[in-house]
Structures are given as C-alpha cells and as structure tokens.
Coordinates of C-alpha atoms in Angstrom, one line a residue:
M828 CA 5.0 -20.5 -5.2
A829 CA 2.9 -18.5 -2.6
E830 CA -0.6 -17.6 -3.4
V831 CA -1.0 -14.2 -5.0
K832 CA -2.5 -11.7 -2.6
T833 CA -2.3 -7.9 -3.0
L834 CA -1.4 -6.0 0.0
A835 CA -4.7 -4.0 -0.4
S836 CA -6.7 -7.2 -0.3
E837 CA -4.8 -8.5 2.8
L838 CA -5.2 -5.2 4.6
T839 CA -9.0 -5.2 4.0
K840 CA -9.2 -7.6 7.0
E841 CA -7.5 -5.0 9.1
I842 CA -9.8 -2.1 8.4
G843 CA -12.4 -1.2 11.1
N844 CA -15.9 0.0 10.4
N845 CA -14.9 3.7 10.6
G846 CA -12.0 3.2 8.1
S847 CA -9.4 2.9 10.8
F848 CA -6.4 0.5 10.5
V849 CA -6.4 -2.2 13.1
R850 CA -3.2 -4.2 12.9
Q851 CA -3.5 -8.0 12.8
Q852 CA -2.6 -10.0 15.9
N853 CA 0.6 -12.0 15.8
R854 CA 0.1 -15.7 15.3
F855 CA 3.3 -17.2 16.6
T856 CA 3.9 -15.9 20.1
T857 CA 5.5 -18.7 22.1
P858 CA 8.2 -17.1 24.3
F859 CA 11.8 -18.0 24.5
G860 CA 13.0 -19.5 27.8
D861 CA 13.7 -22.6 29.8
G862 CA 10.1 -23.1 31.1
P863 CA 7.6 -25.8 30.0
G864 CA 6.5 -25.1 26.4
E865 CA 8.9 -22.3 25.8
L866 CA 11.3 -22.1 22.9
P867 CA 14.8 -23.3 24.0
V868 CA 17.6 -20.8 24.0
E869 CA 20.2 -22.4 21.8
A870 CA 23.0 -20.8 19.7
G871 CA 22.7 -21.6 16.0
R872 CA 19.1 -22.9 16.2
Y873 CA 17.2 -19.9 14.9
R874 CA 17.1 -17.7 11.9
I875 CA 15.5 -14.2 11.9
L876 CA 14.0 -13.1 8.6
W877 CA 13.7 -9.4 8.1
A878 CA 13.4 -6.6 5.5
A879 CA 15.3 -3.4 6.1
I880 CA 12.3 -1.3 5.3
C881 CA 10.4 -2.6 8.3
P882 CA 10.7 -0.8 11.7
W883 CA 9.5 -3.8 13.7
A884 CA 12.2 -6.0 12.2
H885 CA 14.8 -3.3 12.3
R886 CA 14.6 -2.9 16.1
S887 CA 15.3 -6.7 16.5
I888 CA 18.4 -6.3 14.3
I889 CA 19.6 -3.3 16.2
V890 CA 19.3 -5.2 19.5
R891 CA 21.0 -8.3 18.0
R892 CA 23.9 -6.1 17.0
L893 CA 24.1 -4.2 20.3
L894 CA 24.1 -7.4 22.4
G895 CA 26.5 -9.3 20.2
L896 CA 24.1 -12.0 19.1
E897 CA 25.1 -12.0 15.5
E898 CA 27.1 -15.3 15.6
V899 CA 24.3 -16.9 17.7
I900 CA 21.1 -16.1 15.6
S901 CA 21.5 -16.0 11.9
V902 CA 19.7 -13.5 9.7
G903 CA 18.0 -13.7 6.3
T904 CA 17.2 -10.5 4.5
A905 CA 14.2 -10.0 2.1
S906 CA 14.0 -7.3 -0.6
P907 CA 12.5 -4.1 0.7
I908 CA 10.0 -4.0 -2.2
R909 CA 7.2 -6.3 -1.1
T910 CA 5.7 -8.2 -4.0
E911 CA 2.2 -9.6 -4.7
H912 CA 3.6 -12.9 -3.3
G913 CA 4.8 -11.2 -0.1
W914 CA 8.3 -10.6 1.1
E915 CA 10.8 -12.0 -1.4
F916 CA 14.4 -13.2 -0.9
S917 CA 15.5 -11.8 -4.3
L918 CA 18.7 -10.3 -2.8
D919 CA 20.2 -13.8 -2.4
K920 CA 21.8 -15.9 -5.0
G921 CA 19.2 -17.8 -7.0
G922 CA 16.4 -15.7 -5.4
V923 CA 16.0 -18.0 -2.4
D924 CA 17.1 -17.7 1.2
P925 CA 20.3 -19.8 1.4
V926 CA 19.4 -21.6 4.6
L927 CA 15.7 -22.2 4.2
G928 CA 15.5 -22.4 0.4
I929 CA 12.4 -20.3 0.2
R930 CA 11.7 -17.6 -2.3
Y931 CA 8.8 -15.9 -0.6
L932 CA 8.2 -15.6 3.2
P933 CA 4.6 -17.0 3.1
E934 CA 6.1 -20.3 2.0
I935 CA 7.5 -21.0 5.4
Y936 CA 4.3 -19.9 7.1
K937 CA 2.3 -22.3 5.0
E938 CA 4.8 -25.0 5.7
T939 CA 4.4 -24.4 9.4
D940 CA 0.6 -24.0 9.4
P941 CA -1.2 -24.8 6.1
T942 CA -4.4 -23.1 7.6
Y943 CA -2.7 -19.8 8.2
E944 CA -4.5 -17.0 6.4
G945 CA -2.9 -13.8 7.8
R946 CA -0.1 -11.7 6.4
A947 CA 3.4 -13.3 6.6
T948 CA 5.2 -10.6 8.5
V949 CA 8.8 -9.6 9.4
P950 CA 10.5 -10.2 11.7
T951 CA 9.9 -13.9 11.6
V952 CA 12.0 -16.3 13.7
V953 CA 12.3 -19.8 12.2
D954 CA 13.7 -22.9 14.0
V955 CA 16.1 -24.2 11.3
T956 CA 16.1 -27.7 12.9
T957 CA 12.4 -28.1 12.3
R958 CA 11.8 -25.6 9.5
Q959 CA 8.9 -24.1 11.6
V960 CA 8.0 -20.5 12.2
V961 CA 8.2 -20.2 16.0
N962 CA 7.9 -16.5 16.7
N963 CA 6.7 -13.4 14.9
D964 CA 5.9 -11.4 18.0
Y965 CA 7.6 -8.2 17.1
F966 CA 6.4 -6.5 20.2
R967 CA 8.2 -8.8 22.6
L968 CA 11.0 -10.1 20.5
T969 CA 13.6 -7.6 21.6
N970 CA 12.8 -8.2 25.2
Y971 CA 13.7 -11.9 24.7
W972 CA 17.0 -11.0 23.1
E973 CA 17.6 -8.7 26.1
T974 CA 16.8 -11.1 28.9
V975 CA 16.6 -14.9 28.4
W976 CA 19.4 -14.7 25.7
S977 CA 21.8 -13.0 28.2
T978 CA 24.0 -16.1 28.3
Y979 CA 25.2 -15.2 24.8
H980 CA 25.6 -11.5 25.2
K981 CA 29.0 -10.1 24.4
P982 CA 31.2 -8.8 27.2
G983 CA 30.2 -5.3 28.1
A984 CA 26.8 -5.5 26.3
P985 CA 24.4 -2.7 27.4
D986 CA 21.6 -3.5 29.7
L987 CA 18.7 -2.4 27.4
Y988 CA 16.0 -3.6 29.7
P989 CA 17.1 -3.0 33.3
E990 CA 15.0 -4.8 35.8
Q991 CA 14.4 -1.7 37.9
L992 CA 12.9 0.2 34.9
R993 CA 11.0 -2.6 33.2
Q994 CA 7.5 -1.5 34.3
E995 CA 8.2 2.1 33.1
I996 CA 9.8 0.9 29.9
D997 CA 6.8 -1.4 29.2
E998 CA 4.4 1.4 29.9
L999 CA 6.2 3.8 27.6
N1000 CA 6.6 1.1 24.9
D1001 CA 2.9 0.5 24.9
V1002 CA 2.3 4.3 24.3
L1003 CA 5.0 4.4 21.6
F1004 CA 3.5 1.4 19.8
H1005 CA -0.1 2.7 19.7
E1006 CA 0.6 6.4 19.1
V1007 CA 3.9 6.6 17.2
N1008 CA 5.3 3.3 15.8
N1009 CA 1.8 2.1 14.7
G1010 CA 0.5 5.6 14.7
V1011 CA 2.1 6.4 11.4
Y1012 CA 0.5 3.3 9.9
K1013 CA -2.9 4.2 11.3
A1014 CA -2.6 7.5 9.4
G1015 CA -1.1 5.9 6.3
F1016 CA -3.5 3.0 6.0
A1017 CA -6.7 4.8 7.1
R1018 CA -9.6 4.6 4.7
S1019 CA -11.6 7.5 5.9
Q1020 CA -10.8 11.2 6.5
E1021 CA -12.0 10.8 10.1
A1022 CA -9.7 7.9 10.9
Y1023 CA -6.7 9.5 9.2
E1024 CA -7.1 12.8 11.1
A1025 CA -7.6 11.1 14.4
A1026 CA -4.4 9.1 14.0
Y1027 CA -2.5 12.2 12.7
D1028 CA -3.6 14.3 15.8
V1029 CA -2.6 11.5 18.3
L1030 CA 0.8 11.0 16.6
F1031 CA 1.8 14.7 16.6
A1032 CA 0.5 15.2 20.2
R1033 CA 2.8 12.4 21.3
L1034 CA 5.7 13.7 19.3
D1035 CA 5.3 17.1 20.9
Q1036 CA 5.4 15.5 24.3
L1037 CA 8.5 13.5 23.5
E1038 CA 10.1 16.7 22.2
E1039 CA 9.7 18.2 25.6
R1040 CA 10.8 15.0 27.4
L1041 CA 14.1 15.0 25.5
A1042 CA 14.9 18.7 26.2
N1043 CA 17.0 18.0 29.2
Q1044 CA 18.0 14.3 29.0
R1045 CA 20.0 12.5 26.4
Y1046 CA 17.7 9.4 26.2
L1047 CA 14.2 8.5 27.1
F1048 CA 15.2 7.2 30.6
G1049 CA 18.2 9.4 31.3
N1050 CA 21.8 8.8 30.2
A1051 CA 21.6 5.2 29.0
I1052 CA 20.0 3.7 25.9
T1053 CA 17.1 1.4 26.6
D1054 CA 14.7 -0.7 24.6
S1055 CA 12.4 2.3 24.4
D1056 CA 15.0 4.3 22.6
I1057 CA 15.3 1.6 19.9
R1058 CA 11.6 1.5 19.4
L1059 CA 11.3 5.3 19.0
Y1060 CA 14.4 5.5 16.8
V1061 CA 13.1 3.1 14.1
T1062 CA 10.1 5.4 13.5
L1063 CA 12.0 8.6 13.6
V1064 CA 14.7 7.5 11.2
R1065 CA 12.0 6.7 8.6
F1066 CA 9.9 9.8 9.2
D1067 CA 11.2 12.3 6.7
A1068 CA 12.2 9.7 4.1
A1069 CA 8.9 7.9 4.1
Y1070 CA 6.1 8.7 6.5
Y1071 CA 6.0 12.4 6.0
S1072 CA 5.0 12.0 2.3
A1073 CA 3.9 8.4 1.8
F1074 CA 1.7 8.3 4.9
R1075 CA 0.7 12.0 4.9
T1076 CA 2.0 12.7 8.4
N1077 CA 3.0 16.1 7.2
R1078 CA 2.5 18.6 10.1
N1079 CA 6.2 18.6 10.7
R1080 CA 9.3 16.9 9.5
L1081 CA 11.6 15.3 12.0
V1082 CA 14.1 18.1 11.3
D1083 CA 11.6 20.6 12.5
F1084 CA 11.8 19.1 16.0
P1085 CA 15.1 20.3 17.5
N1086 CA 15.3 17.8 20.4
L1087 CA 13.9 14.8 18.6
S1088 CA 16.0 15.3 15.5
A1089 CA 19.2 15.8 17.6
Y1090 CA 18.3 12.7 19.6
A1091 CA 17.7 10.6 16.5
R1092 CA 21.1 11.8 15.1
D1093 CA 22.7 10.8 18.3
L1094 CA 21.4 7.3 18.1
Y1095 CA 22.1 7.1 14.3
Q1096 CA 25.8 7.9 15.1
T1097 CA 25.9 5.1 17.7
P1098 CA 27.2 1.7 16.5
G1099 CA 24.3 -0.6 15.9
F1100 CA 21.9 2.1 14.8
G1101 CA 23.2 3.9 11.7
D1102 CA 25.1 0.8 10.5
T1103 CA 21.9 -1.2 10.4
T1104 CA 19.8 1.6 8.8
D1105 CA 19.4 1.3 5.0
F1106 CA 17.9 4.5 3.6
D1107 CA 17.8 3.2 0.1
A1108 CA 15.8 0.2 1.2
I1109 CA 13.5 2.4 3.3
K1110 CA 12.8 4.7 0.4
K1111 CA 12.3 1.9 -2.1
G1112 CA 10.1 -0.1 0.2
Y1113 CA 7.7 2.7 1.1
H1114 CA 7.6 4.5 -2.3
L1115 CA 7.9 1.6 -4.8
G1116 CA 6.4 -1.3 -2.9
Q1117 CA 2.8 -2.3 -2.5
I1118 CA 2.5 0.1 0.4
A1119 CA 2.8 3.0 -2.1
N1120 CA 0.2 4.6 -4.3
N1121 CA 2.8 5.4 -7.0
P1122 CA 1.8 4.2 -10.4
Y1123 CA 4.7 5.7 -12.2
R1124 CA 7.2 4.2 -9.7
L1125 CA 9.1 7.5 -9.1
L1126 CA 11.6 7.2 -6.3
P1127 CA 12.0 10.5 -4.3
K1128 CA 15.4 12.0 -4.6
G1129 CA 15.5 13.4 -1.1
P1130 CA 15.7 14.0 1.8
D1131 CA 19.3 15.1 2.3
L1132 CA 20.9 12.3 4.2
S1133 CA 24.0 14.3 5.2
F1134 CA 21.7 15.6 8.1
W1135 CA 22.2 12.3 9.9
N1136 CA 26.0 12.7 10.3
T1137 CA 25.9 16.3 11.5
P1138 CA 26.8 17.1 15.2
H1139 CA 24.0 16.5 17.7
G1140 CA 25.4 18.1 20.8
R1141 CA 23.7 15.8 23.3
E1142 CA 26.8 14.3 24.9
T1143 CA 26.6 16.8 27.8
L1144 CA 22.9 16.2 28.7

C-alpha cells in the first residue's frame, strides 16, 4: 500500500515564500519519437492513467478520442475523489487497475523510481511491457499524440497542431497554462491573501481578453479546432461547477461571458469533448476530495447542466 500523505502536506512543498502556489515540475519527461533515447511509438505498448476530474488528464483523453488513438493507447481511470493514498482505482473490479494490478497510482511511481518523493499525478503514461512510468509531462503529451503518433491517426483526423501555426499555438498555450489552466489553481491553493488576489486578477484579465478574441472567430485560431482550444476548454468546462466556488474565482461565472460560454458550449457539443466530460466526477473531485475544504462533505446540487446543450450560434463565425 502507498505511504499515507495528505494533499495538504504534499502541497506544502509547492508553496512559495509569499504563499503562492508553485506547481511541481514533471519527473518523467522523455519524449515519444524515433530518435535516440526517445520512447518508441508502438500500438498497444502504453497505458494512460487518468481521473476525470483532472483538466491536464482530460485534454489528453480528448485528443486521444479526436485522433482515433483509442485502440492504440489503453486507458485506466482512477476515482475522481483523491484519497490520502493518492489516486485510487476503486472504479475497477477488485479496486485495482485491471492491466497493472495497482490500487493506488503512487505504487507504480515507487515501482519505477523508489526514490521519487513528489506527487503521483495524472495523466501518467506507463509502458505496460516494462511496468515503468515513462511520461507524466502533461504540458507536452497532447503534442506527442498530435505529431509523432500520426501513423495511428484515424482517417480524416483533425490537424490539431498544424505546422504553420505551431509557434503561435505554443506561445498561446504558455499563456493559457500560467494564467488560466494553472491560474485557477494558483488562486485556489494560495496561502496568502496577496497571492490569491494576484492570481485572481491575472486570471480574469486574461479571460476578458479571450472573451474579446472570440467575439468574431469561432475558435482561438479561426475556423478550425487546435490544441489550444482543447487546453482552454478543460478549464472553462470546470469553471462554474468547481473553480467558481471551490477555488474562489468568483468575479464572474462562465455563463456571464457571452462569447466564452458560447464557445465552450460549441466545443462541448463537438464529439470528443462533451462525451469525455464527466460533471459528476468533476463535482465530486473538487468538492468531496482532498482538494476541498468541506468537512460535512456536502455535494453542490448545481449548476444547471442543461446550459451545455443549449444552442451556441457560432457556426456562422
């Protein structure tokens, strides 16, 4: 069984001197490819472990679905309610992942590197032939699916990372990560008023800019979905159900942004997005798990999820 560590004790290592949240660096970052020392691209060799609460993991699952890699890369799903032992495979028969035979995610990390002391995070890619964690680089993982895994893309798969836009996509992704994707966590995990308000202000300043950007174009780079849209979507879809209350990012709800909310509904209604979004898992994970400060374990009844299936009107942009 994995060593008992509370999330609070683990996060202590990620709090700066001013009370700000500084996310840990990824430990397993070897890229996929055919170069020396790279992870070989082989169908059936890898298993991605995720939890439906997690935005970093969710975007990898969306890309896997959009590109048709579901028969190529297997998936293991942890419970959205993180335990004191870490992410748990309690959704599976016998409470263990059926391929790896682990109950808690930290077990495979310790098996890979007994000296590893960081948080065991999702998404985690495991080489099932060696039982080793080989990649947990959530920032680059979708880019590998989109490029070096192209041999296994389904016919007609979208080009989510077009070569002519890669520099612009990378630049925007960096902004989205620091100010939006991780920005909500910087607010939610802050341990000082100063750090919380700084993250809050940066987050909403960027959301205001994105609201303007999407006023006259359907997606972030025009009329085709790119990797950047997937990264923004996973935060927006969790905003009203989780971040607004659990992380105190409460200047506006998503529904208060006309363009952002219509854009998010547009993506949700696109195959690969809504059908991989589990609101029950999102609400339980953020409000009942170790992230939450919820001693009576009350699960919010709202928000009204019918919003996500209402017309968005962006087809003509």
